[in-house]
């Protein structure tokens, strides 16, 4: 049988593993430094590569949109600090891509030449690469708890609108004690917790509450986009 080293991966609902590191914006003490903010910790395989460049330009262009929902961004690769600095400078000075130009990456990019952080977060996945991090995404809430984990392979660029949607959906679920259905976007109906009894469901289906029940286990209600954003932006 193939020799596979057991690894322990972070899990949803657990505290984000702590680390200290050097970044393009100075030292970082993660996740303590981000207490009170949501944060997306994400990895990319290598500096000076095309998919990663398209991702950084896109993510950096959306930084203020994430800031509006109290979410900060932190990148990581196993490259060194000087490589990071040179790559980000090249992006700013030379790359024009899909209408994005002079893009300044202001969020921290962690240097992780020892791979200590990457290993802690399960970002090194040998089936994909022993020497590069996969494209990992950890959405971490204001209490430092991991709320969503997504791993993408090296060749697959991420959809950053989807990451934004995930942050808004998680914050909406917290604020309104609801769940969000498939493909939910702010303004769409949300799912209310399942009724504990048939009586409650019947009441709901009779229209005594502002809900629509497809069956006893599947009820939705309206939630205005304005109410979503005015509530989550206050938090
Ligand atoms: C890229 O970002 O283009 C890339 C990086 C590593 C492997 C494959 C693609």
XYZ file of C-alpha atoms in Angstrom, residues 25 52 55 73 102 118 178 216:
8
model
C 2.307 44.365 5.405
C -2.702 33.538 -9.413
C -6.958 36.018 -8.864
C -8.325 39.365 3.252
C -2.615 49.731 -11.556
C 0.407 25.806 4.772
C -32.230 31.438 8.973
C -43.905 20.707 6.496
